[in-house]
CSV table of C-alpha atoms in Angstrom, one decimal:
chain,number,residue,atom,x,y,z
A,1,MET,CA,-0.1,0.1,0.0
A,2,THR,CA,1.4,3.1,-1.3
A,3,PHE,CA,1.6,7.0,0.2
A,4,ALA,CA,0.3,8.1,-2.8
A,5,ALA,CA,-2.7,5.8,-3.0
A,6,PHE,CA,-3.3,6.8,0.9
A,7,VAL,CA,-3.1,10.6,-0.9
A,8,ALA,CA,-5.8,9.2,-3.8
A,9,ILE,CA,-8.5,7.8,-1.2
A,10,TYR,CA,-8.4,11.0,0.8
A,11,PHE,CA,-8.9,13.4,-1.7
A,12,VAL,CA,-11.6,11.0,-3.9
A,13,HIS,CA,-13.5,10.8,-0.5
A,14,LEU,CA,-12.9,14.5,0.6
A,15,ALA,CA,-14.7,15.7,-3.1
A,16,ALA,CA,-17.9,13.2,-1.6
A,17,ALA,CA,-17.9,14.1,1.9
A,18,MET,CA,-18.0,18.0,0.7
A,19,SER,CA,-20.6,17.4,-2.2
A,20,PRO,CA,-24.7,18.4,-0.4
A,21,GLY,CA,-26.0,15.3,0.8
A,22,PRO,CA,-28.5,15.1,3.4
A,23,ALA,CA,-26.1,14.6,6.2
A,24,VAL,CA,-24.4,17.8,5.3
A,25,LEU,CA,-28.2,19.6,5.3
A,26,LEU,CA,-29.2,18.2,8.8
A,27,GLY,CA,-25.8,19.2,9.8
A,28,VAL,CA,-26.4,22.6,8.9
A,29,ARG,CA,-29.6,23.5,10.2
A,30,THR,CA,-28.3,21.7,13.0
A,31,SER,CA,-26.2,24.3,13.4
A,32,LEU,CA,-28.1,26.9,13.3
A,33,ARG,CA,-30.4,26.2,15.3
A,34,GLU,CA,-28.4,24.6,18.4
A,35,GLY,CA,-24.9,25.7,17.8
A,36,PHE,CA,-21.7,24.2,17.4
A,37,ALA,CA,-21.1,22.1,20.2
A,38,ARG,CA,-24.5,20.2,19.5
A,39,GLY,CA,-23.5,20.3,15.9
A,40,THR,CA,-20.0,18.4,16.4
A,41,TRP,CA,-21.9,16.1,17.7
A,42,LEU,CA,-23.6,15.1,14.8
A,43,ALA,CA,-20.7,15.6,13.0
A,44,VAL,CA,-19.0,11.9,15.3
A,45,GLY,CA,-22.3,10.8,13.7
A,46,ILE,CA,-22.0,11.4,10.4
A,47,GLY,CA,-18.6,10.3,10.7
A,48,LEU,CA,-18.8,7.2,12.0
A,49,GLY,CA,-22.1,6.4,9.2
A,50,ALA,CA,-19.7,6.7,6.9
A,51,CYS,CA,-16.9,4.5,8.6
A,52,ILE,CA,-19.7,1.8,8.8
A,53,TRP,CA,-20.4,1.9,5.6
A,54,ALA,CA,-16.7,2.2,4.6
A,55,ALA,CA,-16.0,-0.9,6.5
A,56,ALA,CA,-18.8,-2.8,5.1
A,57,ALA,CA,-17.0,-2.5,1.7
A,58,MET,CA,-14.3,-3.8,2.7
A,59,PHE,CA,-15.9,-6.9,4.0
A,60,GLY,CA,-17.9,-7.4,0.5
A,61,LEU,CA,-20.9,-5.7,0.9
A,62,ALA,CA,-20.9,-3.5,-2.6
A,63,LEU,CA,-20.5,-7.1,-4.0
A,64,LEU,CA,-23.2,-8.4,-2.7
A,65,PHE,CA,-25.5,-5.8,-3.2
A,66,LYS,CA,-23.9,-6.8,-7.7
A,67,ILE,CA,-25.2,-10.1,-6.4
A,68,ALA,CA,-28.5,-8.9,-4.9
A,69,PRO,CA,-29.7,-6.5,-6.6
A,70,ALA,CA,-32.8,-6.7,-4.4
A,71,LEU,CA,-31.2,-5.7,-1.3
A,72,LEU,CA,-30.0,-2.6,-2.1
A,73,THR,CA,-33.4,-1.9,-3.8
A,74,THR,CA,-34.7,-2.4,-0.4
A,75,LEU,CA,-32.6,-0.2,1.4
A,76,LYS,CA,-32.8,2.4,-0.4
A,77,PHE,CA,-36.3,2.3,0.2
A,78,VAL,CA,-35.9,1.9,3.9
A,79,GLY,CA,-33.2,5.3,3.5
A,80,ALA,CA,-35.8,7.1,1.4
A,81,ALA,CA,-38.3,6.8,3.9
A,82,TYR,CA,-36.0,7.9,6.6
A,83,LEU,CA,-35.0,10.6,5.0
A,84,LEU,CA,-39.1,11.9,4.0
A,85,TYR,CA,-39.9,11.6,7.6
A,86,LEU,CA,-37.3,14.3,8.3
A,87,ALA,CA,-38.4,16.5,5.7
A,88,PHE,CA,-41.8,16.1,6.9
A,89,LYS,CA,-41.2,16.9,10.1
A,90,LEU,CA,-39.1,19.8,9.3
A,91,TRP,CA,-42.0,20.8,6.9
A,92,ARG,CA,-44.4,20.6,9.4
A,93,HIS,CA,-42.4,22.6,12.9
A,94,ALA,CA,-40.8,25.5,9.8
A,95,ALA,CA,-43.7,27.7,11.4
A,96,GLU,CA,-43.0,27.0,14.4
A,97,PRO,CA,-41.5,29.6,17.0
A,98,MET,CA,-37.8,29.3,17.5
A,99,ASN,CA,-37.4,29.3,21.3
A,100,THR,CA,-40.7,26.5,21.6
A,101,GLU,CA,-38.6,24.5,19.5
A,102,LEU,CA,-35.4,25.0,20.7
A,103,ASP,CA,-36.0,23.9,24.3
A,104,GLU,CA,-38.3,20.9,23.0
A,105,VAL,CA,-35.5,19.5,21.2
A,106,VAL,CA,-32.8,20.2,23.6
A,107,SER,CA,-34.6,18.6,26.6
A,108,ALA,CA,-35.3,15.7,23.6
A,109,ARG,CA,-31.9,14.8,22.3
A,110,SER,CA,-28.9,14.4,24.1
A,111,ASN,CA,-25.3,14.9,22.6
A,112,LEU,CA,-25.4,11.0,22.1
A,113,GLY,CA,-28.5,11.2,20.8
A,114,LEU,CA,-27.4,13.6,18.0
A,115,VAL,CA,-24.6,11.0,17.2
A,116,TRP,CA,-27.1,8.3,16.7
A,117,GLN,CA,-28.9,10.4,14.9
A,118,GLY,CA,-26.4,11.3,11.9
A,119,ILE,CA,-25.0,7.8,12.1
A,120,ALA,CA,-28.9,6.8,11.1
A,121,THR,CA,-29.0,9.8,8.4
A,122,GLN,CA,-25.7,8.3,7.0
A,123,LEU,CA,-26.8,4.9,6.9
A,124,ALA,CA,-30.1,5.8,5.4
A,125,ASN,CA,-28.0,6.3,1.8
A,126,PRO,CA,-26.8,2.6,1.4
A,127,LYS,CA,-25.0,4.2,-2.5
A,128,PRO,CA,-21.7,4.8,-0.2
A,129,ALA,CA,-21.0,1.3,0.0
A,130,VAL,CA,-20.9,1.5,-3.3
A,131,PHE,CA,-18.8,4.5,-3.6
A,132,PHE,CA,-16.8,2.7,-1.7
A,133,GLY,CA,-16.4,-0.8,-2.9
A,134,THR,CA,-15.2,1.2,-6.4
A,135,ILE,CA,-12.7,3.4,-4.3
A,136,PHE,CA,-11.2,0.3,-2.4
A,137,LEU,CA,-10.9,-1.8,-5.7
A,138,THR,CA,-8.9,1.1,-7.8
A,139,PHE,CA,-6.5,1.9,-4.9
A,140,ILE,CA,-6.1,-0.6,-2.5
A,141,PRO,CA,-4.2,-3.9,-3.5
A,142,PRO,CA,-5.7,-7.4,-2.9
A,143,GLN,CA,-2.6,-8.0,-0.1
A,144,ALA,CA,-3.0,-4.7,1.6
A,145,PRO,CA,-1.7,-5.5,5.8
A,146,VAL,CA,-4.3,-4.3,8.3
A,147,TRP,CA,-2.7,-1.0,9.3
A,148,ALA,CA,-3.7,-0.3,5.8
A,149,TYR,CA,-7.4,-0.8,6.7
A,150,ALA,CA,-7.3,1.1,10.0
A,151,VAL,CA,-5.9,4.1,7.9
A,152,ILE,CA,-8.5,4.2,5.7
A,153,LEU,CA,-11.4,3.8,8.5
A,154,GLY,CA,-9.8,6.9,9.8
A,155,ILE,CA,-9.2,9.0,6.6
A,156,VAL,CA,-12.6,8.8,6.1
A,157,PHE,CA,-14.0,9.7,9.8
A,158,PHE,CA,-11.9,13.0,9.6
A,159,ASN,CA,-13.1,14.2,6.0
A,160,ASP,CA,-16.7,12.9,7.5
A,161,ALA,CA,-16.4,14.4,10.2
A,162,GLY,CA,-14.1,17.4,9.9
A,163,TRP,CA,-15.7,18.5,7.1
A,164,ASN,CA,-19.4,18.7,8.6
A,165,VAL,CA,-17.4,20.3,12.2
A,166,VAL,CA,-15.9,22.9,10.0
A,167,MET,CA,-19.6,23.8,8.8
A,168,ALA,CA,-20.9,23.6,12.0
A,169,ARG,CA,-18.6,26.3,12.7
A,170,ILE,CA,-19.6,28.6,10.0
A,171,PHE,CA,-23.3,28.1,10.7
A,172,SER,CA,-23.1,29.3,14.4
A,173,LEU,CA,-21.7,32.2,13.7
A,174,SER,CA,-24.1,34.9,15.2
A,175,ARG,CA,-24.7,36.3,12.4
A,176,SER,CA,-25.7,33.0,10.7
A,177,ARG,CA,-28.2,32.6,13.3
A,178,ALA,CA,-29.9,35.9,13.6
A,179,ILE,CA,-30.3,35.7,9.4
A,180,TYR,CA,-31.9,32.2,10.4
A,181,ILE,CA,-34.2,33.2,13.1
A,182,GLY,CA,-35.2,36.3,10.8
A,183,LEU,CA,-36.1,33.6,8.3
A,184,LYS,CA,-36.7,30.6,10.2
A,185,THR,CA,-40.0,29.3,8.3
A,186,HIS,CA,-38.6,29.9,4.8
A,187,ILE,CA,-35.3,28.0,5.3
A,188,ASP,CA,-36.8,24.8,7.4
A,189,ARG,CA,-39.2,24.7,4.8
A,190,ILE,CA,-36.3,24.9,2.3
A,191,PHE,CA,-34.5,22.3,3.8
A,192,GLY,CA,-37.2,20.3,4.2
A,193,GLY,CA,-38.2,19.9,0.4
A,194,LEU,CA,-34.0,19.1,-0.2
A,195,LEU,CA,-34.4,16.3,1.9
A,196,GLY,CA,-37.3,15.2,0.6
A,197,LEU,CA,-36.2,15.9,-2.8
A,198,LEU,CA,-33.1,13.5,-1.6
A,199,GLY,CA,-35.3,10.6,-0.5
A,200,LEU,CA,-37.3,10.5,-3.7
A,201,LYS,CA,-34.1,10.7,-5.8
A,202,LEU,CA,-32.2,7.8,-3.5
A,203,ALA,CA,-35.6,5.6,-4.1
A,204,LEU,CA,-36.2,6.7,-7.4
A,205,THR,CA,-32.3,6.0,-9.0
């Protein structure tokens, strides 16, 4: 396993981690509403969820999807249903006052709960397993040592969690939150609509 291969995996995956998706949208909204620390906890869950898909690809889940496409289809519909559920909740509560809703959310979700939500949001989309499988077949030789896989999982966690921590920092700033509070109903409905579209895209592709 060469250093060049690790660098290639890092940059290819970083580009994927930075692309807008359900996890990034949820991370941005959480940071806007609940602050940097809460957004960071969610980012940890997002990173762990990415590691789960990467580990699954290492153990051949991407190959299993090719052999049994019905399994991928089932997971896609389950994941789409979860994203549509989140979209419905965002749209339904969009018009609620910020303080009332925030108090309810903070009391209902612990930091560990945010981690689990980050994991669940990542696992709602099974396509990363195929993505990771393609990367690993391209850059990892069959005789790669065990430590190389551990390093790759570290890269995956660093990229996904790190990017979402950066987003949490940006969108938890006072100016960002002030804009959000002033336009809360519209912004939440935009987030809900985007999550719904991503859920439909997942189910139909």
